[in-house]
mmCIF file of C-alpha atoms in Angstrom:
data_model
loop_
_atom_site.group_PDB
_atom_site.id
_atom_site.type_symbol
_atom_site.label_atom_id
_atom_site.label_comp_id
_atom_site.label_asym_id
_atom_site.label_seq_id
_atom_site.Cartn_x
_atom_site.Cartn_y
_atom_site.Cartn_z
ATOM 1 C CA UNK D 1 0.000 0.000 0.000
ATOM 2 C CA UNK D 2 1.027 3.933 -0.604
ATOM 3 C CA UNK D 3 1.569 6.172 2.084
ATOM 4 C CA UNK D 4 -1.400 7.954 1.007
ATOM 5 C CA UNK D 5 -3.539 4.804 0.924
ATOM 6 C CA UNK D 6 -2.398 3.819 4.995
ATOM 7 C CA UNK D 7 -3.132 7.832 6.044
ATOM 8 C CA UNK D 8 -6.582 7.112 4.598
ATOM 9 C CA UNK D 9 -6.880 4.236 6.440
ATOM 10 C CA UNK D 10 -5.912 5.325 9.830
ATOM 11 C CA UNK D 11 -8.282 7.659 8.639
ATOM 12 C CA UNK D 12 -11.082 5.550 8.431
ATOM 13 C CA UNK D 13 -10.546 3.530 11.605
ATOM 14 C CA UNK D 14 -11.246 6.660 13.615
ATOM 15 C CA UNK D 15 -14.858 6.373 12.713
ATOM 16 C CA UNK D 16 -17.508 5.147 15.234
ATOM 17 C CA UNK D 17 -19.958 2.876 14.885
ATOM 18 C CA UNK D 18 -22.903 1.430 16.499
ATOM 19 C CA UNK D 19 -23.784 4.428 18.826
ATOM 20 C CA UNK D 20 -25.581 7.608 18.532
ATOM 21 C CA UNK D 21 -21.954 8.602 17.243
ATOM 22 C CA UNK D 22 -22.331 6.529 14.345
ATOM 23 C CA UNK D 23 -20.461 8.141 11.851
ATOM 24 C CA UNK D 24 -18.479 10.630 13.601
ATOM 25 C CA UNK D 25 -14.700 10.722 13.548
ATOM 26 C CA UNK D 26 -14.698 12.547 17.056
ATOM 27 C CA UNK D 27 -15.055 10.328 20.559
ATOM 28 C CA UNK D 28 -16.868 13.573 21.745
ATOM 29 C CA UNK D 29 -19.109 13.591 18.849
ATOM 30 C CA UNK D 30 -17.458 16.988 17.017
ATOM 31 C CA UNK D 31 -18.807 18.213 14.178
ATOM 32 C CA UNK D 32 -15.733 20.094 12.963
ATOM 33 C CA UNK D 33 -13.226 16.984 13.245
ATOM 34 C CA UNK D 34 -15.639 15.058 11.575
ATOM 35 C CA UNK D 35 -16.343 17.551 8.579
ATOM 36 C CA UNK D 36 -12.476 17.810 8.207
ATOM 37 C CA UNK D 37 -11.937 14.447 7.866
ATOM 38 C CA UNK D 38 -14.564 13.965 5.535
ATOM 39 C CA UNK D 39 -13.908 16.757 3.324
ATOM 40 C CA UNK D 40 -10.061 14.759 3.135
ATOM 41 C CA UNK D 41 -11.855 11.747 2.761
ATOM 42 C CA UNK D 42 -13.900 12.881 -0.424
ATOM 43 C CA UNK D 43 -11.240 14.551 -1.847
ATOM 44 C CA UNK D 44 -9.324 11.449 -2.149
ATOM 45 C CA UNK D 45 -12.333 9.979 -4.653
ATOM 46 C CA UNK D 46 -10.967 12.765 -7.133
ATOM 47 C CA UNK D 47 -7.812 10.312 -7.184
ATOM 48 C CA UNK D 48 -8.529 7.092 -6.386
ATOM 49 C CA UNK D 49 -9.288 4.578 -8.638
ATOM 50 C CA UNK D 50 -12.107 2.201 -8.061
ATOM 51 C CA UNK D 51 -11.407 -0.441 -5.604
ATOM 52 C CA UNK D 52 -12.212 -1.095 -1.970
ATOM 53 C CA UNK D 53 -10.682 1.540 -0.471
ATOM 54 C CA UNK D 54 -13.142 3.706 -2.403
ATOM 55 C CA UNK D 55 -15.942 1.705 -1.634
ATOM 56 C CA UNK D 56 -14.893 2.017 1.946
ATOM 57 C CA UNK D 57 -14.554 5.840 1.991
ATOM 58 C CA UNK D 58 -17.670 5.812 0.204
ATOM 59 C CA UNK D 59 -19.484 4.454 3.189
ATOM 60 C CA UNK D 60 -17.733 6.542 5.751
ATOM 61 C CA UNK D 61 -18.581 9.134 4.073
ATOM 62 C CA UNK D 62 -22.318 8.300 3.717
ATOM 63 C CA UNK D 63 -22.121 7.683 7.911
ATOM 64 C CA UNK D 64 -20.222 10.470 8.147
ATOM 65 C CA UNK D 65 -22.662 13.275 6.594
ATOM 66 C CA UNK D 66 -25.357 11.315 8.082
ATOM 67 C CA UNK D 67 -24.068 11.949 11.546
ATOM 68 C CA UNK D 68 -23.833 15.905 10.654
ATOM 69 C CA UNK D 69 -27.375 16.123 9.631
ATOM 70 C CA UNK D 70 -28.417 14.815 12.881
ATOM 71 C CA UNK D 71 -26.657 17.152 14.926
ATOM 72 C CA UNK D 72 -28.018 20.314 12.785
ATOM 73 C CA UNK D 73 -30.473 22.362 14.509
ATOM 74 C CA UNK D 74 -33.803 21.749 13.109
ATOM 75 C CA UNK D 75 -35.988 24.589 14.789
ATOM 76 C CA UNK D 76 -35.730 27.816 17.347
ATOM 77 C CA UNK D 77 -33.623 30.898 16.323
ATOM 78 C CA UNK D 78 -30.217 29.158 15.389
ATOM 79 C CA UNK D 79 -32.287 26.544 12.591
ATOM 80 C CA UNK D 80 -29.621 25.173 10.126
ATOM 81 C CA UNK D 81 -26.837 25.875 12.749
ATOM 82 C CA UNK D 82 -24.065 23.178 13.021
ATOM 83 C CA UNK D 83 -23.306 23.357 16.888
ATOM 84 C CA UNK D 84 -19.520 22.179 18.416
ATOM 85 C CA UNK D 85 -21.127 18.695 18.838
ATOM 86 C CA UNK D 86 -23.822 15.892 19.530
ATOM 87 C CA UNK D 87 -23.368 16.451 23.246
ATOM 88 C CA UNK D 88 -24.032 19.725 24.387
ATOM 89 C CA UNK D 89 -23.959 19.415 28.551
ATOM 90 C CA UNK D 90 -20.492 21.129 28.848
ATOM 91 C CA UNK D 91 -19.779 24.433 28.687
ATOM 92 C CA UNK D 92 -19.312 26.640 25.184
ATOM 93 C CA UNK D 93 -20.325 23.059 23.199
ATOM 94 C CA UNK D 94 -23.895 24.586 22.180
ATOM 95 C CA UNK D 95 -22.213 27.632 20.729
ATOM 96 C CA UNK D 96 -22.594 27.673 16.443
ATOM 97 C CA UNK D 97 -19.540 28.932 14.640
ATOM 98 C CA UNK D 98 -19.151 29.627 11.167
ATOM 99 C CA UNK D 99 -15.999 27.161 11.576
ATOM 100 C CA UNK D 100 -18.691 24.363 12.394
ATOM 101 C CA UNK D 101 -20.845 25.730 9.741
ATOM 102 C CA UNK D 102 -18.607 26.054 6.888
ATOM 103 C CA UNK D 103 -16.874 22.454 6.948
ATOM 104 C CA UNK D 104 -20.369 20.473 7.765
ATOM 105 C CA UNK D 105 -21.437 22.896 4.515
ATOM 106 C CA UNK D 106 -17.635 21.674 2.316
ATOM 107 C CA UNK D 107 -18.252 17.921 3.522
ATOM 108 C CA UNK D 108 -22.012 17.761 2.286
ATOM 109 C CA UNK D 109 -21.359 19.703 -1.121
ATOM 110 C CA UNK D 110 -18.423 17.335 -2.247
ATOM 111 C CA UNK D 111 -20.245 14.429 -0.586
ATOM 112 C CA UNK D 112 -23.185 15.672 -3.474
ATOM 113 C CA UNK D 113 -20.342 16.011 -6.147
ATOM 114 C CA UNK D 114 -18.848 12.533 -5.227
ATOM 115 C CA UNK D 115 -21.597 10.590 -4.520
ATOM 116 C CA UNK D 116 -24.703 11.561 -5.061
ATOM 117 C CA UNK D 117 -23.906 13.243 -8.953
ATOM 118 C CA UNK D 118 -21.984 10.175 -9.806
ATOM 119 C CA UNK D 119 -24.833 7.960 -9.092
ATOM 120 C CA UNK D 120 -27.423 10.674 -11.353
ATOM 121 C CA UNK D 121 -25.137 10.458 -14.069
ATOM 122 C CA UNK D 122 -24.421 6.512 -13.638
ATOM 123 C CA UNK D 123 -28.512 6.398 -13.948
ATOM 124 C CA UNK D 124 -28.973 8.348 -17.450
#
């Protein structure tokens, strides 16, 4: 394997699974760490050439943007907000940052390039 191929690996094994922080790349349930990582993640799928380390990023990445949508703020005043993360019992974790905002925002778009416009365009 290529250096680049073991970094997306270790990577990958940093995802949880089998909780309520299914998908998320943070033991805390962050939204930032895990946007980051998936906006890395997807970027790799402009490289990569098809194989099971694609297929595996693939589903990370379908976890992974999963896990942000449930931890956007669906009603009130801050609706559409990404907060710090899931958990919001400690102090300064309910605040919503453009930081949060912006790489939940990167990791869906490309997650729509990668995925979801590859599979319209598979379908015509």
């Amino acid at each position: 394997p290529t250096r680049r191929s073991s970094d997306l690996n270790a990577i990958l094994k940093e995802q949880w699974s089998g909780t309520d922080l299914d998908g998320a790349f943070d033991p805390r349930g962050g939204t930032a760490p895990t946007a980051t990582r998936l906006e890395g993640l997807l970027a790799a799928m402009d490289f990569l050439p098809p194989g099971e380390l694609r297929k595996e990023i693939q589903t990370a990445s379908s976890r992974g943007t999963a896990f942000l949508l449930r931890t956007q703020i669906v009603s009130g005043p801050n609706t559409g907000g990404i907060p710090r993360n899931l958990y919001r019992p400690e102090f300064g974790t309910s605040e919503i940052r453009i930081d949060y905002v912006q790489h939940a925002l990167c990791a869906w778009l490309r997650y729509n390039s990668a995925l979801i416009g590859s599979q319209k365009e598979e379908s015509h």
